Structure formats: structure tokens, C-alpha cells
């Protein structure tokens, strides 16, 4: 039994919410690893030439879905533990922007200096609004689309949380049921979005409405933990008590997503039908990976994800996300090798260590100082590296809406 937990593995009673679950850092490491592998496979051409292995690597964009689900869980959990009457939205937005933008701008500045994209594209990316403009695309920073999606979620979440809070005061069990009911329409909405040519059209498929299902998965789990006696929570916990079958379900959904049923694995127009199927499967995968951790934080699965090396990678995963694609593209440029013409092993062998070094530097010299600055503005203690404080890590704080993480996507 994990010390400090109830006899059933749940957190101690109170608000029902654990203050920090180290396994979530491990999940970030898993998510960013598959994102990195996907972009390496795409650039090397392995997605189209590697057979089944290539197809498995090609759907690693589901790491994005997991990042979105983590954001939904951690940020909504913050609103559940922060009294609405005392919640300072200015502090919330300051912390979100301080967590995301400084490191993002530094990486973007390096990309702009080396790649020299059109000025308009540079400005749109700096403002993180590139997904709302037609054809705004910087190839060596194309993963940054998800920053814009995350920021739109950050913007709207306080409104959603306030509405749920009012509903909760009248009917305590209603918010969880409502979020579960909304999950189906959210996936259906993705299926109604028209296909777009990412090189020329406005990429509506990257807007928040198309990705809302993944955020909802995390929000549902946060609500479930806050209401441990809710019938939905009891069913979720019963279904995830043994992680093996749940992870097998997620694996089956992932395999299905590598088939033509979920659309292309590479650049190209994706139909609304394929996008809807892809979003449904991504919700299943992200939920299967996340639910056993947060519902059974004392499980062996959670303990494995909480291993120190995985937590370390999870803490610097935002920097890994920001820097891996520019590093990969730069390696091709410096070596003279042709993109889409092989070199996966060499790309990973050289590019990953360089990326890890840059990510560690970003975390130590940019991200932590920015988080501490934002914390001082809120008059709360500043985090210390390795302190276990989820603000010091890349996790949003459990006691207030706090830093979350963007992610990348392979079809760019």
C-alpha cells in the first residue's frame, strides 16, 4: 500500500484530489517520446517505407492527444481545488503564459534566425495564432500548432469551470454527468469539420473544437476523483482496477488508428469522417493511459511511470517538444542528407542527445525562472528544482490552475 493513501489506493479523503502524482511526469515522457519518434520517422521517410513498424511510428501523433488530456485533467483539477470566490483570473492567465511563451519564443527565435521564414509567418507564430491563418507554416517549427490549441483551451477553461461550479452548487453530481455526455458530441463535431490542405487552407482541424474530446477526457477524470462516491467514478474505478486490460484496449485503439480508417499518416487533406474516427481513437488511447494512473495512483503501473528517469524526462518534456524538430531539420541541412530518404537511426542517435541538452537548458534557464517570476507575482512560494512541487516540474500545480504543456503533432 502506498503511504498516505486510503486502503483502496485512492487519495486520502478531503477534496478527493491528490496533491501530485509523479506518474503524470512519466506519462509526459511517454507522450513526448512517441511525438519525437513520429517526427523522426516522418523526416526519414520510415512512415511510408517501414511497413508495420513505420505505420506504428507514424501514428505517434497520439502523444498530442495524451498531452491534451493531461492538460484537461491538471488544469480542471486546479479549478476544482481553488475556491471560485477567491480565484484570481489574472494570476491564472499570467501563470499559463509564463509557463508556455518564454521558452516557446526562444525556440522560435532560433528557428527564425536559421530558417528565415516569411515575416508574416514569423509574427503569426510569435503570437501563437498560426492555426487561424491560411497556410501559415514554418516546416522546422510545424509542431508548434498545438501551442495555439492549448492557449485557446487555457482561455476558455475558466468560463467552463465557472459554469460547472454554479451547476455543482445546485446539483453536486451533475457536472461529471454533463462532461461525460459532452464527450460524444465533441467527437461527432470533429467528424463534421471539413478537410483542409495544411499548406494552403486554414487548418480548422487544429482548432480547439476539433480537439475538445481529448481535453474532456482529462476533465472527466478530474471530476471523477473529486466525486469518489459518484456512480460514474465507481464504474470507472472498477473498470481500471487492473491496468492490463485497459492498456490492451488502448493498444488496440492505437493499432486501429494506424489503418486507413483513421486517415493519412502523412501530410495531406484529411476528411471529416477520418478525423472523427481519429479523434475517437485518440480519446480511447489517452483515456486508457491516463485513467489507471489517476484513479489508482498506488498501482504498479503508476509506480513504473513514476521512476526517476521518466519523471526527469517528463519535467523537461516541453523543451524536448520545442527543440526536437528544429534539431532534426538542422541535422539534415548540416549533413547534406536528403529528407525522406532514410537515416532514422542516425537521426535519433545524434538528434535526441542534442535535443535533451537543449531541453535541459531551457528548463533550467528559461522555464523555471519564468515560473518563479509568475509565482512571485502571485505572492506564493517559488518552486525549487527537484522539490516535488508540480509547479517546479512541468505539471500544473495541484492547488491552483497552473502550468501545463503543449505538444506536437506528426501530420505537420
Coordinates of C-alpha atoms in Angstrom, one line a residue:
X1 CA 0.0 0.0 0.0
X2 CA 1.3 3.5 -0.8
X3 CA 1.8 5.5 2.2
X4 CA -0.7 8.3 2.8
X5 CA -3.4 6.7 0.6
X6 CA -6.6 5.0 1.5
X7 CA -6.9 1.3 1.8
X8 CA -8.3 1.1 -1.7
X9 CA -5.4 3.1 -3.3
X10 CA -7.4 6.3 -3.6
X11 CA -6.0 9.6 -2.1
X12 CA -7.0 10.4 1.4
X13 CA -10.5 11.9 1.7
X14 CA -11.0 15.6 1.7
X15 CA -11.4 17.2 -1.6
X16 CA -10.6 13.8 -3.1
X17 CA -7.8 15.1 -5.2
X18 CA -4.1 14.1 -4.7
X19 CA -1.7 16.9 -4.5
X20 CA 0.7 15.5 -7.0
X21 CA 1.1 12.2 -8.8
X22 CA 4.6 11.6 -10.0
X23 CA 3.5 9.1 -12.6
X24 CA 2.0 12.0 -14.6
X25 CA 5.5 13.2 -15.3
X26 CA 6.2 9.8 -16.6
X27 CA 3.2 10.0 -18.9
X28 CA 4.6 13.2 -20.3
X29 CA 7.9 11.4 -21.0
X30 CA 5.9 8.7 -22.9
X31 CA 3.9 11.3 -24.8
X32 CA 6.9 13.3 -25.9
X33 CA 8.9 10.1 -26.8
X34 CA 6.2 9.0 -29.3
X35 CA 6.0 12.5 -30.7
X36 CA 9.8 12.6 -31.2
X37 CA 9.8 9.2 -32.8
X38 CA 7.0 10.1 -35.1
X39 CA 8.7 13.2 -36.4
X40 CA 12.0 11.3 -36.9
X41 CA 10.1 8.6 -38.8
X42 CA 8.4 11.1 -40.9
X43 CA 11.5 13.1 -41.8
X44 CA 13.5 9.9 -42.6
X45 CA 10.7 8.5 -44.7
X46 CA 10.2 5.5 -42.5
X47 CA 6.5 6.2 -42.1
X48 CA 5.9 5.3 -45.8
X49 CA 8.7 2.8 -46.3
X50 CA 8.9 1.0 -42.9
X51 CA 5.9 -1.3 -43.2
X52 CA 4.0 -2.0 -40.0
X53 CA 6.8 -0.5 -37.9
X54 CA 6.6 2.6 -39.9
X55 CA 2.8 2.8 -39.5
X56 CA 3.2 2.4 -35.8
X57 CA 5.7 5.2 -35.6
X58 CA 3.5 7.3 -37.9
X59 CA 0.6 7.4 -35.5
X60 CA 2.7 8.7 -32.6
X61 CA 0.9 12.0 -33.0
X62 CA -1.4 10.4 -30.4
X63 CA 1.1 11.7 -28.0
X64 CA -0.6 15.1 -28.6
X65 CA -3.9 13.6 -27.5
X66 CA -2.2 12.5 -24.3
X67 CA -0.8 15.9 -23.7
X68 CA -4.2 17.5 -24.2
X69 CA -5.8 15.0 -21.8
X70 CA -3.1 15.8 -19.2
X71 CA -3.8 19.5 -19.6
X72 CA -7.6 18.9 -19.2
X73 CA -7.0 16.8 -16.1
X74 CA -4.5 19.0 -14.3
X75 CA -5.9 22.4 -15.1
X76 CA -9.5 21.4 -14.4
X77 CA -8.3 19.8 -11.2
X78 CA -6.8 23.1 -10.3
X79 CA -10.2 24.8 -10.6
X80 CA -11.8 22.1 -8.5
X81 CA -9.5 22.8 -5.6
X82 CA -9.4 26.6 -6.0
X83 CA -12.4 28.3 -4.4
X84 CA -14.2 30.1 -7.2
X85 CA -14.9 33.1 -5.0
X86 CA -11.1 33.7 -4.5
X87 CA -9.9 32.7 -7.9
X88 CA -7.8 35.4 -9.5
X89 CA -8.1 35.0 -13.2
X90 CA -5.2 37.4 -13.8
X91 CA -2.9 35.2 -11.8
X92 CA -4.2 32.1 -13.7
X93 CA -3.5 33.6 -17.1
X94 CA -0.2 35.0 -16.0
X95 CA 1.0 31.6 -14.9
X96 CA -0.2 29.9 -18.1
X97 CA 1.5 32.5 -20.3
X98 CA 4.7 32.4 -18.2
X99 CA 4.8 28.6 -18.5
X100 CA 4.3 28.4 -22.2
X101 CA 5.6 31.5 -24.0
X102 CA 9.1 32.4 -22.9
X103 CA 10.6 29.0 -23.9
X104 CA 8.4 29.0 -27.0
X105 CA 9.7 32.4 -28.1
X106 CA 13.4 31.5 -27.5
X107 CA 13.0 28.3 -29.7
X108 CA 11.0 30.3 -32.3
X109 CA 13.7 33.0 -32.4
X110 CA 16.4 30.3 -33.1
X111 CA 14.2 28.8 -35.9
X112 CA 13.5 32.2 -37.5
X113 CA 17.2 33.2 -37.3
X114 CA 18.3 30.0 -39.1
X115 CA 15.3 29.2 -41.4
X116 CA 14.3 32.8 -42.3
X117 CA 10.6 32.2 -42.9
X118 CA 8.4 34.9 -44.3
X119 CA 7.9 37.8 -41.8
X120 CA 4.2 37.3 -41.6
X121 CA 4.6 33.6 -40.7
X122 CA 7.1 34.6 -38.0
X123 CA 4.7 37.1 -36.5
X124 CA 1.8 34.7 -36.6
X125 CA 3.8 32.1 -34.8
X126 CA 5.1 34.6 -32.2
X127 CA 1.5 35.4 -31.4
X128 CA 0.6 31.7 -31.4
X129 CA -2.2 32.3 -33.8
X130 CA -0.8 30.5 -36.8
X131 CA -3.6 27.9 -36.9
X132 CA -6.1 30.7 -37.7
X133 CA -4.4 31.9 -40.9
X134 CA -4.3 30.0 -44.2
X135 CA -1.1 28.2 -45.0
X136 CA 1.0 29.7 -42.1
X137 CA 3.7 27.1 -41.9
X138 CA 7.3 27.0 -40.7
X139 CA 8.5 23.5 -41.5
X140 CA 11.1 23.2 -38.8
X141 CA 8.6 24.5 -36.2
X142 CA 5.4 23.0 -37.5
X143 CA 4.8 21.1 -34.3
X144 CA 4.0 24.5 -32.6
X145 CA 0.4 24.4 -33.9
X146 CA -0.6 22.7 -30.6
X147 CA 0.6 25.7 -28.6
X148 CA -2.1 27.7 -30.2
X149 CA -4.7 25.0 -29.4
X150 CA -3.5 24.8 -25.8
X151 CA -3.7 28.6 -25.4
X152 CA -7.3 28.6 -26.6
X153 CA -8.1 25.9 -24.0
X154 CA -6.5 28.0 -21.3
X155 CA -8.6 31.0 -22.4
X156 CA -11.9 29.2 -22.3
X157 CA -11.4 26.9 -19.3
X158 CA -12.2 29.5 -16.6
X159 CA -15.6 30.1 -18.3
X160 CA -16.4 26.4 -18.4
X161 CA -15.1 25.9 -14.8
X162 CA -17.3 28.8 -13.6
X163 CA -20.4 27.3 -15.2
X164 CA -19.7 23.9 -13.8
X165 CA -19.1 25.4 -10.4
X166 CA -22.6 27.1 -10.4
X167 CA -24.1 23.8 -11.6
X168 CA -22.2 21.9 -8.9
X169 CA -23.6 24.1 -6.1
X170 CA -27.2 23.2 -7.2
X171 CA -26.6 19.6 -8.2
X172 CA -23.3 18.2 -7.0
X173 CA -23.4 15.1 -9.2
X174 CA -24.4 16.9 -12.4
X175 CA -21.0 18.3 -13.7
X176 CA -19.5 14.8 -14.1
X177 CA -22.5 13.5 -15.9
X178 CA -22.6 16.6 -18.2
X179 CA -18.9 16.2 -19.1
X180 CA -19.4 12.5 -20.0
X181 CA -22.5 13.4 -22.1
X182 CA -20.5 16.1 -23.9
X183 CA -17.7 13.7 -24.9
X184 CA -19.8 12.0 -27.7
X185 CA -20.9 15.3 -29.3
X186 CA -17.3 16.5 -29.1
X187 CA -16.1 13.6 -31.1
X188 CA -19.0 13.9 -33.6
X189 CA -18.2 17.6 -34.1
X190 CA -14.7 16.6 -35.2
X191 CA -16.3 14.4 -37.8
X192 CA -18.2 17.4 -39.2
X193 CA -15.1 19.6 -39.8
X194 CA -14.3 19.9 -43.5
X195 CA -10.9 18.7 -44.7
X196 CA -8.2 21.2 -45.2
X197 CA -4.9 21.4 -47.2
X198 CA -2.4 22.2 -44.4
X199 CA -0.2 24.0 -46.9
X200 CA -2.8 26.5 -48.1
X201 CA -6.0 26.4 -46.1
X202 CA -7.0 27.4 -42.6
X203 CA -6.3 24.3 -40.6
X204 CA -9.7 24.1 -38.8
X205 CA -8.9 20.5 -37.7
X206 CA -6.3 22.0 -35.3
X207 CA -8.7 24.3 -33.6
X208 CA -10.0 23.6 -30.1
X209 CA -13.4 22.3 -31.2
X210 CA -11.8 19.5 -33.2
X211 CA -9.6 18.5 -30.3
X212 CA -12.1 19.1 -27.4
X213 CA -12.6 15.4 -26.8
X214 CA -9.1 14.8 -25.6
X215 CA -9.3 17.7 -23.1
X216 CA -12.7 16.4 -22.0
X217 CA -11.2 13.0 -21.2
X218 CA -8.9 14.7 -18.7
X219 CA -11.6 16.9 -17.2
X220 CA -13.9 13.9 -16.7
X221 CA -11.2 12.2 -14.7
X222 CA -10.6 15.3 -12.6
X223 CA -14.3 15.5 -11.8
X224 CA -14.4 11.8 -11.1
X225 CA -11.7 12.0 -8.5
X226 CA -13.4 15.0 -6.9
X227 CA -16.5 12.9 -6.5
X228 CA -15.3 9.4 -5.3
X229 CA -18.8 8.2 -4.5
X230 CA -20.3 9.2 -7.8
X231 CA -21.7 6.2 -9.7
X232 CA -19.6 7.1 -12.7
X233 CA -16.5 7.2 -10.6
X234 CA -17.2 3.8 -9.1
X235 CA -17.7 2.4 -12.6
X236 CA -14.5 4.0 -13.9
X237 CA -12.5 2.7 -10.9
X238 CA -14.0 -0.8 -11.2
X239 CA -13.0 -0.9 -14.9
X240 CA -9.5 0.3 -14.4
X241 CA -8.6 -1.6 -11.2
X242 CA -6.4 -3.9 -13.3
X243 CA -4.4 -1.8 -15.7
X244 CA -3.6 -4.6 -18.1
X245 CA -6.9 -4.9 -19.9
X246 CA -7.3 -1.1 -20.1
X247 CA -3.8 -0.7 -21.6
X248 CA -4.7 -3.5 -24.1
X249 CA -7.8 -1.6 -25.1
X250 CA -5.6 1.5 -25.7
X251 CA -3.2 -0.6 -27.7
X252 CA -5.9 -2.0 -29.8
X253 CA -7.3 1.5 -30.5
X254 CA -3.8 2.7 -31.4
X255 CA -3.3 -0.2 -33.9
X256 CA -6.7 0.5 -35.4
X257 CA -5.6 4.2 -35.8
X258 CA -2.7 3.1 -38.0
X259 CA -5.1 1.7 -40.6
X260 CA -6.7 3.8 -43.4
X261 CA -9.8 4.0 -41.2
X262 CA -8.2 7.0 -39.3
X263 CA -6.9 8.7 -42.4
X264 CA -3.4 9.5 -43.7
X265 CA -0.3 9.1 -41.6
X266 CA 1.5 11.9 -43.6
X267 CA 0.8 15.3 -44.8
X268 CA -2.4 15.7 -46.8
X269 CA -6.1 16.6 -46.6
X270 CA -7.9 14.5 -44.0
X271 CA -11.7 14.1 -44.4
X272 CA -14.1 14.9 -41.6
X273 CA -15.1 11.3 -41.4
X274 CA -11.5 10.2 -40.9
X275 CA -10.8 13.0 -38.4
X276 CA -13.8 11.9 -36.3
X277 CA -12.6 8.3 -36.2
X278 CA -9.1 9.5 -35.4
X279 CA -10.3 11.7 -32.6
X280 CA -12.4 8.9 -31.1
X281 CA -9.5 6.6 -31.1
X282 CA -7.2 9.2 -29.7
X283 CA -9.6 9.7 -26.8
X284 CA -9.6 6.0 -26.1
X285 CA -5.8 5.8 -26.2
X286 CA -5.3 8.9 -24.0
X287 CA -8.0 7.8 -21.5
X288 CA -6.6 4.2 -21.3
X289 CA -3.1 5.6 -20.5
X290 CA -4.3 8.3 -18.0
X291 CA -7.2 6.8 -16.2
X292 CA -5.4 4.0 -14.4
X293 CA -2.8 6.5 -13.1
X294 CA -5.2 9.0 -11.6
X295 CA -7.8 6.5 -10.4
X296 CA -5.3 4.1 -9.0
X297 CA -2.2 6.1 -8.1
X298 CA -0.9 3.3 -5.9
X299 CA -0.9 0.8 -8.7
X300 CA 2.2 -0.9 -10.1
X301 CA 1.6 0.8 -13.4
X302 CA 1.7 4.2 -11.7
X303 CA 4.8 3.2 -9.8
X304 CA 6.5 2.3 -13.1
X305 CA 5.7 5.6 -14.6
X306 CA 7.0 7.4 -11.5
X307 CA 10.5 6.0 -12.0
X308 CA 13.1 8.8 -11.5
X309 CA 14.4 8.8 -15.1
X310 CA 10.9 9.0 -16.6
X311 CA 10.0 11.8 -14.2
X312 CA 13.1 13.7 -15.2
X313 CA 12.3 13.4 -18.9
X314 CA 8.7 14.4 -18.1
X315 CA 9.9 17.6 -16.4
X316 CA 11.9 18.7 -19.5
X317 CA 9.4 17.4 -22.0
X318 CA 8.2 20.9 -23.1
X319 CA 11.8 21.7 -24.1
X320 CA 12.0 18.4 -25.9
X321 CA 8.8 19.2 -27.7
X322 CA 10.1 22.6 -28.7
X323 CA 13.6 21.7 -29.9
X324 CA 13.5 18.2 -31.4
X325 CA 12.1 19.2 -34.8
X326 CA 14.4 22.2 -35.3
X327 CA 17.3 19.9 -34.3
X328 CA 16.3 17.2 -36.7
X329 CA 15.8 19.5 -39.6
X330 CA 19.1 21.2 -38.9
X331 CA 20.9 17.9 -38.8
X332 CA 19.7 17.1 -42.3
X333 CA 20.8 20.6 -43.5
X334 CA 24.2 20.3 -42.0
X335 CA 24.9 16.8 -43.1
X336 CA 23.6 17.3 -46.6
X337 CA 21.4 14.2 -46.3
X338 CA 18.1 14.3 -48.1
X339 CA 14.9 14.4 -46.1
X340 CA 12.5 11.4 -46.7
X341 CA 15.5 9.3 -47.8
X342 CA 16.4 7.3 -44.7
X343 CA 18.7 7.9 -41.8
X344 CA 16.2 7.2 -38.9
X345 CA 18.8 5.5 -36.6
X346 CA 21.4 8.2 -37.1
X347 CA 18.8 11.0 -36.7
X348 CA 17.8 9.6 -33.4
X349 CA 21.3 8.8 -32.2
X350 CA 22.5 12.3 -32.8
X351 CA 19.4 14.4 -32.6
X352 CA 18.0 13.0 -29.3
X353 CA 21.1 13.8 -27.2
X354 CA 21.3 17.3 -28.7
X355 CA 17.6 17.8 -28.0
X356 CA 17.9 16.6 -24.4
X357 CA 20.7 19.1 -23.8
X358 CA 18.8 22.0 -25.2
X359 CA 15.6 20.9 -23.3
X360 CA 17.5 20.7 -20.0
X361 CA 19.0 24.1 -20.6
X362 CA 15.6 25.5 -21.5
X363 CA 14.0 24.1 -18.3
X364 CA 16.9 25.3 -16.1
X365 CA 17.4 28.8 -17.5
X366 CA 14.1 29.8 -19.1
X367 CA 11.2 27.8 -17.9
X368 CA 11.9 27.6 -14.1
X369 CA 12.8 31.3 -13.9
X370 CA 9.6 32.2 -15.7
X371 CA 7.5 30.0 -13.4
X372 CA 9.2 31.5 -10.4
X373 CA 8.6 35.0 -11.6
X374 CA 4.9 34.3 -12.1
X375 CA 4.8 32.7 -8.7
X376 CA 6.3 35.8 -7.1
X377 CA 3.7 37.9 -8.8
X378 CA 1.1 35.8 -7.1
X379 CA 2.9 36.0 -3.7
X380 CA 3.3 32.3 -3.4
X381 CA 6.5 30.4 -2.7
X382 CA 8.7 29.9 -5.8
X383 CA 9.3 26.3 -6.8
X384 CA 12.7 24.7 -6.4
X385 CA 14.2 22.2 -9.0
X386 CA 13.5 18.6 -8.0
X387 CA 11.4 19.7 -5.0
X388 CA 8.5 17.5 -6.0
X389 CA 6.4 20.6 -6.3
X390 CA 4.4 20.1 -9.5
X391 CA 5.0 23.7 -10.4
X392 CA 8.7 23.0 -10.2
X393 CA 8.1 20.1 -12.6
X394 CA 6.3 20.5 -15.8
X395 CA 3.0 19.6 -14.2
X396 CA 0.4 22.2 -13.4
X397 CA 0.1 22.8 -9.7
X398 CA -2.5 20.7 -7.9
X399 CA -3.6 23.5 -5.7
X400 CA -4.4 26.1 -8.3
X401 CA -4.7 26.4 -12.1
X402 CA -1.0 26.3 -13.1
X403 CA 1.5 25.4 -15.8
X404 CA 0.5 22.8 -18.4
X405 CA 2.1 21.5 -21.5
X406 CA 1.8 21.9 -25.2
X407 CA 2.5 19.1 -27.6
X408 CA 3.3 18.3 -31.2
X409 CA 1.6 16.6 -34.0
X410 CA 3.1 14.4 -36.7
X411 CA 1.0 15.3 -39.7
X412 CA 2.7 18.6 -40.0

